[in-house]
Short mmCIF file of C-alpha atoms in Angstrom, two decimals:
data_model
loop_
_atom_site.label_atom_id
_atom_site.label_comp_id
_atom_site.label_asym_id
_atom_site.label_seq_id
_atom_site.Cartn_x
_atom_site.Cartn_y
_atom_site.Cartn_z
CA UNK G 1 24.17 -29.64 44.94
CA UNK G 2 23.65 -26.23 42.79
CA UNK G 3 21.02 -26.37 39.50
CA UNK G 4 23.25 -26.29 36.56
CA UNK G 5 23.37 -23.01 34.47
CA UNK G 6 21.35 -23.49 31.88
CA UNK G 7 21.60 -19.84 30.77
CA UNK G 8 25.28 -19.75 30.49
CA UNK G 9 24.43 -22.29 27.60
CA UNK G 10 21.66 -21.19 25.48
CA UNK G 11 22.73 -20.00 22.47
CA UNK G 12 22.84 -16.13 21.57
CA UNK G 13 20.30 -16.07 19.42
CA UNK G 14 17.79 -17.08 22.13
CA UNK G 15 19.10 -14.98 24.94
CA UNK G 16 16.85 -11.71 25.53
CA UNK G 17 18.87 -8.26 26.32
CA UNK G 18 16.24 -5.31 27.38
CA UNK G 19 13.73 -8.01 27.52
CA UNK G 20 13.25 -8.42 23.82
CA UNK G 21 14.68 -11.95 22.10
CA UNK G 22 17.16 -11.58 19.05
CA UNK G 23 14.17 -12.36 16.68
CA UNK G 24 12.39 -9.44 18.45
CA UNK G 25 15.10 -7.39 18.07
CA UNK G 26 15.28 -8.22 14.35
CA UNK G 27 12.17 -7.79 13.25
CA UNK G 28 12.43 -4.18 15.17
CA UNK G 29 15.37 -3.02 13.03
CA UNK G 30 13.42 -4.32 9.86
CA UNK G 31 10.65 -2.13 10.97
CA UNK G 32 12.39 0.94 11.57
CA UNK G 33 14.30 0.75 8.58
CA UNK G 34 11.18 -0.01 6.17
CA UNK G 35 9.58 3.10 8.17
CA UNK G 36 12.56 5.30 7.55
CA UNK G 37 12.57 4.19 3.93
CA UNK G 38 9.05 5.13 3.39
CA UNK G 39 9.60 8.48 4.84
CA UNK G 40 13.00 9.44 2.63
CA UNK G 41 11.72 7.91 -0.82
CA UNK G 42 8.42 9.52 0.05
CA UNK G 43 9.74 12.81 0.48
CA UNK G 44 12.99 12.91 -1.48
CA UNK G 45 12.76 10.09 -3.84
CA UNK G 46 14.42 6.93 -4.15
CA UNK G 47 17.66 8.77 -6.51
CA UNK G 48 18.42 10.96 -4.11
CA UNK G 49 18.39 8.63 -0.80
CA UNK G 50 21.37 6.88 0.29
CA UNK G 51 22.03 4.61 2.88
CA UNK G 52 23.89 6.42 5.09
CA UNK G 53 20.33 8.77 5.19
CA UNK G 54 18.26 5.79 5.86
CA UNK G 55 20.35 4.42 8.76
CA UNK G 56 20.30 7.77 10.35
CA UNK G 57 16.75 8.04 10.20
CA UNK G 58 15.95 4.48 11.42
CA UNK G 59 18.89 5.06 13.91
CA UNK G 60 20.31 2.13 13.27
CA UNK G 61 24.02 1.31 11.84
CA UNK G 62 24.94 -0.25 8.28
CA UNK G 63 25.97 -3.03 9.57
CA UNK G 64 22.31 -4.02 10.86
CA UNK G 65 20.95 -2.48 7.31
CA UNK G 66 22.99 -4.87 5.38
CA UNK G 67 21.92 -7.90 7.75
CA UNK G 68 18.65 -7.07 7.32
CA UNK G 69 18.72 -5.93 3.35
CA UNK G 70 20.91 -6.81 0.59
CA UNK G 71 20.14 -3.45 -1.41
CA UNK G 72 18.83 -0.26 -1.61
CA UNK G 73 16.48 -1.91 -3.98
CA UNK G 74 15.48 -4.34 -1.83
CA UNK G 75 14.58 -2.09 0.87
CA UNK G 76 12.45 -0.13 -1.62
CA UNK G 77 10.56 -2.82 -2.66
CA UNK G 78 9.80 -3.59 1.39
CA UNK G 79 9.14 -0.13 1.92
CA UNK G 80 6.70 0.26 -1.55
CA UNK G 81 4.75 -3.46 -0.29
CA UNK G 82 4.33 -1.78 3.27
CA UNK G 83 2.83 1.42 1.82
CA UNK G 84 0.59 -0.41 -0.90
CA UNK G 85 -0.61 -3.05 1.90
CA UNK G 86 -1.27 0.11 4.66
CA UNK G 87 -3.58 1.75 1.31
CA UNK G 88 -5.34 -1.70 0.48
CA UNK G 89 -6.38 -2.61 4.45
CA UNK G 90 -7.59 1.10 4.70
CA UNK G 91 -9.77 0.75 1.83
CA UNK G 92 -11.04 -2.91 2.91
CA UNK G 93 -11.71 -1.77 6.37
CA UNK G 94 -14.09 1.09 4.60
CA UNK G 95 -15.76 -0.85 2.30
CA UNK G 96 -16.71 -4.11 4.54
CA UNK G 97 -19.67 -2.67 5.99
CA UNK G 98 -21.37 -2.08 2.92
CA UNK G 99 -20.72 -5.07 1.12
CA UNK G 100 -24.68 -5.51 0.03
CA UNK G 101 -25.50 -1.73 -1.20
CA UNK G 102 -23.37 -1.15 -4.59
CA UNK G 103 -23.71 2.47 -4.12
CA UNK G 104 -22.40 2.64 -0.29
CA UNK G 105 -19.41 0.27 -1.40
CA UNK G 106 -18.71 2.15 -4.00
CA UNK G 107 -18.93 5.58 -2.10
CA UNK G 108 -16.93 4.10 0.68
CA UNK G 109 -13.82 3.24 -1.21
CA UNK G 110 -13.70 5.99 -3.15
CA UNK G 111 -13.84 8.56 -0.03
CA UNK G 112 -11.39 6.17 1.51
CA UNK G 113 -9.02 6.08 -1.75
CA UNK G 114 -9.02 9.81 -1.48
CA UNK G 115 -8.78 10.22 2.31
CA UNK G 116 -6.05 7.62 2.71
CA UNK G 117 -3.92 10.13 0.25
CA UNK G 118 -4.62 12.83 1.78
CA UNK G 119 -4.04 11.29 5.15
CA UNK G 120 -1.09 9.68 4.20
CA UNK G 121 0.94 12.38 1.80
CA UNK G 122 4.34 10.63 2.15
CA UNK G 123 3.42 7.13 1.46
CA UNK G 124 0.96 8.73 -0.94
CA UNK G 125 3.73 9.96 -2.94
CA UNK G 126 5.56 7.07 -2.84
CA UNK G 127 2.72 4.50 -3.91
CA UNK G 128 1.33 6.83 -6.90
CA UNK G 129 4.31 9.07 -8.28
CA UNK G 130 7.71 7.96 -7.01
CA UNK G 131 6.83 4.50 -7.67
CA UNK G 132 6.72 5.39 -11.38
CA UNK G 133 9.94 6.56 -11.62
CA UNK G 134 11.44 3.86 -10.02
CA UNK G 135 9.62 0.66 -11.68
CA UNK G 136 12.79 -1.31 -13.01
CA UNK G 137 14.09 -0.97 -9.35
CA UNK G 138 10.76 -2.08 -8.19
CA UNK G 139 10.50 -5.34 -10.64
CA UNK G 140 7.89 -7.61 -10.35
CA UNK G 141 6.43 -5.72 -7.49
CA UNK G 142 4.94 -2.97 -9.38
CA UNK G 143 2.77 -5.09 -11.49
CA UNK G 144 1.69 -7.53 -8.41
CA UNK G 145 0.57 -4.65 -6.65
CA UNK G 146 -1.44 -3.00 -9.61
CA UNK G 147 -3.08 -6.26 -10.29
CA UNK G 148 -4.19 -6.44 -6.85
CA UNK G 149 -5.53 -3.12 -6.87
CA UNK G 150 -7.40 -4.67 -10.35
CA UNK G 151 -8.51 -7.91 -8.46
CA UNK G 152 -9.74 -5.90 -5.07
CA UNK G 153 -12.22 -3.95 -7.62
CA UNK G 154 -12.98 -7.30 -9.03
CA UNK G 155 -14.19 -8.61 -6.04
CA UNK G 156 -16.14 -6.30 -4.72
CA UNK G 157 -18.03 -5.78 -8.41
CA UNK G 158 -18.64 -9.14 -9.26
CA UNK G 159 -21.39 -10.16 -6.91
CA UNK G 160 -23.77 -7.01 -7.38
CA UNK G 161 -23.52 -8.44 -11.38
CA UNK G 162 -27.26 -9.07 -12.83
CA UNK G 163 -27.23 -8.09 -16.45
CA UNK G 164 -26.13 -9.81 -19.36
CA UNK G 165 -22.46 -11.91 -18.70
CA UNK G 166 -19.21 -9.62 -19.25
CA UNK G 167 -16.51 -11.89 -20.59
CA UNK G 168 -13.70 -11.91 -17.73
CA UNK G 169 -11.09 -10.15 -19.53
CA UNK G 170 -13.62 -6.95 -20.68
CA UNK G 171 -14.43 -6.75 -17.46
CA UNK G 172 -10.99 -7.16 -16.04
CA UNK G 173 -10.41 -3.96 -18.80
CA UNK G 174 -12.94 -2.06 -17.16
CA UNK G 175 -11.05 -2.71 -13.40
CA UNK G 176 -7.87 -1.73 -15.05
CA UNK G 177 -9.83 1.58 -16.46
CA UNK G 178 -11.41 2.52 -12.64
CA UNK G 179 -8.21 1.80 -10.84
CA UNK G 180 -5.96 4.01 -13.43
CA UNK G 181 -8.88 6.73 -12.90
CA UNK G 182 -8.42 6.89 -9.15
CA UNK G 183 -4.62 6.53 -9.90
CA UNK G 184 -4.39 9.29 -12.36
CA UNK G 185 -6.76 11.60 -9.92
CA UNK G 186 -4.35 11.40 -6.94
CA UNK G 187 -1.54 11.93 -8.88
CA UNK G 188 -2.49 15.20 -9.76
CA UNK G 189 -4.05 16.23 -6.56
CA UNK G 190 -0.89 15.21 -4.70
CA UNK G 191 0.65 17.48 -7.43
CA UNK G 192 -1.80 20.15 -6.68
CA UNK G 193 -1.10 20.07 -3.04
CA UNK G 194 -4.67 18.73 -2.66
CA UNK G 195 -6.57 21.81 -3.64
CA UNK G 196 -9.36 20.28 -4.83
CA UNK G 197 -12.00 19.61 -2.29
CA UNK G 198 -12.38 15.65 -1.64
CA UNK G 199 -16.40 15.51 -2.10
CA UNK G 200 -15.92 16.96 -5.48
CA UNK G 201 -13.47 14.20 -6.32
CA UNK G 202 -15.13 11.54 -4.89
CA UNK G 203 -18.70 13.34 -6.74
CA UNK G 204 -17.83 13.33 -10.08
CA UNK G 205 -15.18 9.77 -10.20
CA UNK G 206 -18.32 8.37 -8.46
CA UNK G 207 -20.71 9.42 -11.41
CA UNK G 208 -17.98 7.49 -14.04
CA UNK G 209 -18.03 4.29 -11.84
CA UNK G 210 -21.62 4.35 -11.94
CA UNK G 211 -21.81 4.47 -15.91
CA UNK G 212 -19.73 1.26 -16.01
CA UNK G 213 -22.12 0.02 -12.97
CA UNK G 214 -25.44 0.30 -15.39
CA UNK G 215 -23.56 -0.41 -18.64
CA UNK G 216 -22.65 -3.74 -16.55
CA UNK G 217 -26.02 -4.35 -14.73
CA UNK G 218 -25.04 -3.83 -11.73
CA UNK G 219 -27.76 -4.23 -8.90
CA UNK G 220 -28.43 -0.63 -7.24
CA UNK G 221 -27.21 1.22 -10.47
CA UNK G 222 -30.21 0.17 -12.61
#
């Protein structure tokens, strides 16, 4: 008596063709499509991208970008979350080691904040100029991401605080004011074709961090 086939049965979403499963497969075309994204509105901008483009640079039909995206929008939003997350684990990954020395964190991140852009021109461009061109496509996005930015600062200031108590939202100013430094800095670099050496960036936006590090107490700035 002969097993019966139990792959004849199983359903097509389960069964495995080049020895990757349909969910495999999937998440594969999302990838290549986000990464193909990132490279056309990083280099072109978001206007002047179409779909047809993006397909042809993930390699993949329209048929699998509309299964895996509703919109062009859509896929700009994946594609500006991917970039953003890539800049914020680069900067984490710097900064970890020094997470009891004020002035090493803070010399860490910035070199990293500058080295990631430099590194990383396309999704550079992307993160810090196309992105603000293209906020109402972007929606809620934009902001979450900035306010992350704002909260990573946060966290990484608030336990080196010894002087007299900042009310939260001053001091949440004061993130907003660092992050829109570093922000405005790239932009013009990036402009600039990154003429200006990275030490003397990371030099003098390090001397304006450390006024708001004594003007707020912090330990290792006073």
């Amino acid at each position: 008596m002969t097993e019966p086939n139990h792959t004849l049965s199983q359903p097509a979403t389960l069964r495995s063709y080049g020895g990757k499963s349909a969910e495999e497969r999937k998440t594969a075309r999302k990838r290549a499509l986000v990464e193909a994204a990132v490279q056309l509105f990083g280099t072109q901008g978001f206007a002047a991208v179409s779909i047809d483009a993006i397909c042809a640079e993930a390699g993949l039909t329209k048929r699998y970008f509309y299964q895996t995206f509703p919109s062009r929008e859509a896929l700009l939003t994946a594609a500006y979350e991917s970039a953003t997350r890539d800049y914020m684990q680069s900067i984490l990954a710097a900064v970890s080691p020094h997470l009891m020395d004020a002035r090493k964190l803070v010399r860490a991140g910035l070199e990293e904040s500058f080295g990631f852009v430099q590194r990383n021109p396309v999704k550079a461009r992307l993160i810090l100029i196309e992105a603000m061109t293209v906020r109402g496509q972007l929606g809620e996005m934009y902001g979450e991401r900035y306010d992350a930015f704002v909260d990573l600062m946060l966290q990484f200031t608030r336990p080196f605080l010894s002087g007299p108590k900042v009310p939260d939202k001053v001091l949440r100013v004061m993130a907003k004011s660092a992050v829109g430094i570093i922000i405005h800095l790239c932009q013009s670099w990036i402009a600039t074709d990154f003429k200006q050496p990275v030490k003397e960036l990371v030099d003098g936006t390090e001397r304006v961090f450390g006024g708001m590090g004594r003007e707020l107490g912090v330990k290792g700035y006073i």
